[in-house]
Each structure stands twice: as structure tokens, then as C-alpha cells.
Tab-separated table of C-alpha atoms in Angstrom:
chain	number	residue	atom	x	y	z
E	1	MET	CA	-4.605	-106.233	20.690
E	2	PRO	CA	-2.599	-103.258	19.370
E	3	THR	CA	-4.250	-100.663	17.200
E	4	MET	CA	-3.010	-97.586	15.459
E	5	LEU	CA	-4.719	-94.540	14.036
E	6	PHE	CA	-4.704	-93.691	10.366
E	7	LEU	CA	-5.884	-90.426	8.947
E	8	VAL	CA	-8.235	-91.642	6.283
E	9	PHE	CA	-7.686	-90.416	2.753
E	10	ILE	CA	-8.154	-93.400	0.490
E	11	GLY	CA	-11.307	-95.466	0.616
E	12	ASN	CA	-10.658	-98.680	-1.238
E	13	HIS	CA	-9.329	-102.146	-0.554
E	14	SER	CA	-5.907	-101.546	-2.084
E	15	ILE	CA	-4.843	-100.324	1.356
E	16	PHE	CA	-5.144	-103.897	2.697
E	17	TYR	CA	-2.921	-105.297	-0.037
E	18	GLN	CA	-0.389	-102.477	0.225
E	19	TRP	CA	-0.207	-102.804	4.030
E	20	ASN	CA	0.399	-106.556	3.737
E	21	GLN	CA	3.098	-106.181	1.115
E	22	SER	CA	5.014	-103.168	2.406
E	23	VAL	CA	4.639	-103.215	6.190
E	24	ARG	CA	3.668	-106.676	7.383
E	25	LYS	CA	5.147	-109.122	4.870
E	26	HIS	CA	8.364	-107.525	3.626
E	27	PHE	CA	9.029	-105.101	6.516
E	28	CYS	CA	10.285	-102.508	4.058
E	29	MET	CA	8.204	-99.651	5.453
E	30	HIS	CA	7.522	-98.308	8.946
E	31	PRO	CA	3.792	-97.933	9.741
E	32	GLN	CA	4.222	-94.179	10.224
E	33	ARG	CA	5.712	-93.851	6.732
E	34	PHE	CA	2.789	-95.873	5.362
E	35	VAL	CA	0.380	-93.315	6.847
E	36	GLU	CA	2.397	-90.436	5.380
E	37	LEU	CA	2.349	-91.972	1.895
E	38	HIS	CA	-1.311	-92.989	1.897
E	39	CYS	CA	-2.955	-90.197	3.879
E	40	THR	CA	-0.885	-87.081	4.480
E	41	ASN	CA	0.922	-86.842	1.135
E	42	PRO	CA	-2.197	-87.344	-1.048
E	43	ALA	CA	-3.970	-84.628	0.960
E	44	ARG	CA	-1.057	-82.281	0.242
E	45	ILE	CA	-0.893	-83.195	-3.452
E	46	PHE	CA	-4.609	-82.510	-3.947
E	47	GLY	CA	-4.596	-79.283	-1.945
E	48	LEU	CA	-6.718	-80.688	0.883
E	49	TYR	CA	-4.101	-80.466	3.638
E	50	PRO	CA	-4.480	-79.711	6.547
E	51	ARG	CA	-8.270	-80.226	6.358
E	52	LYS	CA	-7.492	-83.820	5.353
E	53	GLY	CA	-4.379	-85.783	6.237
E	54	SER	CA	-3.839	-84.290	9.696
E	55	LEU	CA	-5.243	-84.487	13.198
E	56	ILE	CA	-5.385	-80.862	14.250
E	57	ILE	CA	-8.054	-78.486	15.517
E	58	GLY	CA	-10.296	-77.514	12.608
E	59	ALA	CA	-9.519	-80.593	10.479
E	60	ASP	CA	-12.341	-82.954	9.465
E	61	ALA	CA	-11.397	-85.648	12.023
E	62	ASP	CA	-11.783	-88.528	9.574
E	63	ILE	CA	-10.050	-91.341	11.428
E	64	LEU	CA	-9.599	-95.037	10.852
E	65	VAL	CA	-8.668	-97.244	13.817
E	66	TRP	CA	-6.486	-100.035	12.421
E	67	ASP	CA	-5.787	-103.445	13.946
E	68	PRO	CA	-2.572	-104.708	12.326
E	69	GLN	CA	-3.159	-108.276	13.606
E	70	ARG	CA	-6.758	-108.845	12.472
E	71	GLU	CA	-7.003	-111.392	9.657
E	72	HIS	CA	-9.820	-111.424	7.152
E	73	THR	CA	-10.688	-112.255	3.558
E	74	ILE	CA	-11.579	-109.376	1.255
E	75	ARG	CA	-15.086	-109.782	-0.175
E	76	ALA	CA	-17.243	-107.430	-2.215
E	77	ALA	CA	-20.224	-108.589	-0.180
E	78	THR	CA	-18.744	-107.221	3.043
E	79	HIS	CA	-17.449	-103.817	2.003
E	80	HIS	CA	-19.542	-100.698	2.332
E	81	MET	CA	-19.543	-99.504	-1.267
E	82	ARG	CA	-22.070	-99.572	-4.090
E	83	THR	CA	-20.226	-102.164	-6.161
E	84	ASP	CA	-20.683	-105.887	-6.604
E	85	TYR	CA	-17.032	-106.694	-7.290
E	86	ASN	CA	-13.641	-106.232	-5.709
E	87	LEU	CA	-10.264	-106.389	-7.418
E	88	TYR	CA	-8.889	-108.196	-4.353
E	89	GLU	CA	-11.826	-110.620	-3.985
E	90	GLY	CA	-10.832	-113.680	-1.945
E	91	LEU	CA	-7.442	-112.313	-0.863
E	92	ARG	CA	-6.595	-113.250	2.743
E	93	VAL	CA	-4.876	-110.349	4.514
E	94	ARG	CA	-3.770	-109.313	7.975
E	95	GLY	CA	-4.596	-105.785	9.064
E	96	ALA	CA	-8.053	-104.249	9.043
E	97	PRO	CA	-9.999	-101.284	10.352
E	98	THR	CA	-11.974	-101.788	13.539
E	99	GLN	CA	-13.704	-98.409	13.428
E	100	VAL	CA	-14.044	-95.512	11.005
E	101	TYR	CA	-14.987	-91.984	12.051
E	102	GLN	CA	-16.201	-89.346	9.602
E	103	ARG	CA	-15.965	-85.767	10.836
E	104	GLY	CA	-15.654	-87.190	14.356
E	105	LYS	CA	-18.786	-89.382	14.203
E	106	LEU	CA	-18.656	-93.196	14.204
E	107	LEU	CA	-19.365	-94.374	10.649
E	108	VAL	CA	-18.285	-98.040	10.733
E	109	ASP	CA	-17.999	-100.211	13.850
E	110	GLY	CA	-16.450	-103.581	13.069
E	111	ALA	CA	-18.485	-104.841	10.126
E	112	ARG	CA	-21.521	-102.662	10.911
E	113	TRP	CA	-22.227	-99.635	8.715
E	114	LEU	CA	-23.736	-96.852	10.825
E	115	GLY	CA	-23.697	-94.079	8.246
E	116	GLN	CA	-26.332	-92.802	5.865
E	117	ALA	CA	-26.193	-92.627	2.087
E	118	GLY	CA	-25.341	-89.164	0.848
E	119	GLN	CA	-23.596	-87.868	3.952
E	120	GLY	CA	-20.278	-87.492	2.146
E	121	ARG	CA	-19.083	-84.124	0.848
E	122	TYR	CA	-17.474	-83.133	-2.412
E	123	LEU	CA	-14.192	-81.349	-1.726
E	124	HIS	CA	-12.731	-78.954	-4.266
E	125	ARG	CA	-8.982	-79.048	-4.727
E	126	GLY	CA	-7.080	-76.164	-3.241
E	127	SER	CA	-6.092	-73.447	-5.708
E	128	GLY	CA	-2.405	-73.893	-4.939
E	129	ALA	CA	-2.415	-77.656	-5.437
E	130	PRO	CA	0.073	-78.962	-7.993
E	131	VAL	CA	-1.276	-80.528	-11.170
E	132	LEU	CA	0.022	-84.041	-11.767
């Protein structure tokens, strides 16, 4: 089963919907461009690049391993967030992460959460970041 690597920047379920609409369903975007728009470009806009949005020595190594063929139904009960709802609740999509690494350590393996509450870090925007 093919997989591809995404540099994680966003952390919500809109990525599933956007992947299905722009890459898989309508074929209007190459997967590499999808990664640029959803990972690399936001990191640049918010002054976090190259710490975020790149795979280079010294970067945080936050990586999402993506299976573009995996089908699943989005459910609030199965995501790893402190909310009891999901805007995309019940939506059947193709494409899902198989593993998530935070700073190089395995955080999510399949549906299993391996992380600990509070291990995230607040990142200040870079001083040269543009204001939107």
C-alpha cells in the first residue's frame, strides 16, 4: 500500500476533506502541491519555517505518514483531541494518516494515541513573519 510523507502543520480534520476534494476526487492538485499549501506555506506565513514545514537537520521532525488509499469515516470519538464534536462527523473519506511523529518520536500509531497530555509546545511567530 503506497504511503507518502507530509510535514505536519495543521492538526484538524479539514485535511481529510481537502485531500478528498482537491487531490483524490477532482484531480486538480498534485500531492506535492497539497503538502506545499497545507504545510510548508503556512509555516512560512507564520514565521515558523524552516523549523516547521521542512525536513532538514535542526527542524522539529514532525511527520505524518499518509496512506492515500485508506478509507474511513470521520468521528469525534476516534480523533485525539479534547472535543466531543467534529465538523466533518460521519463523512466517509479516502486518505488517512497511519503514523504521526512529533519531534521524531512516534505519537500516533494507527488509531492508538501514544503521546502524553501537555507535551506540545507553544511556538512564537518569527519577528519577520508577515501580518495577514
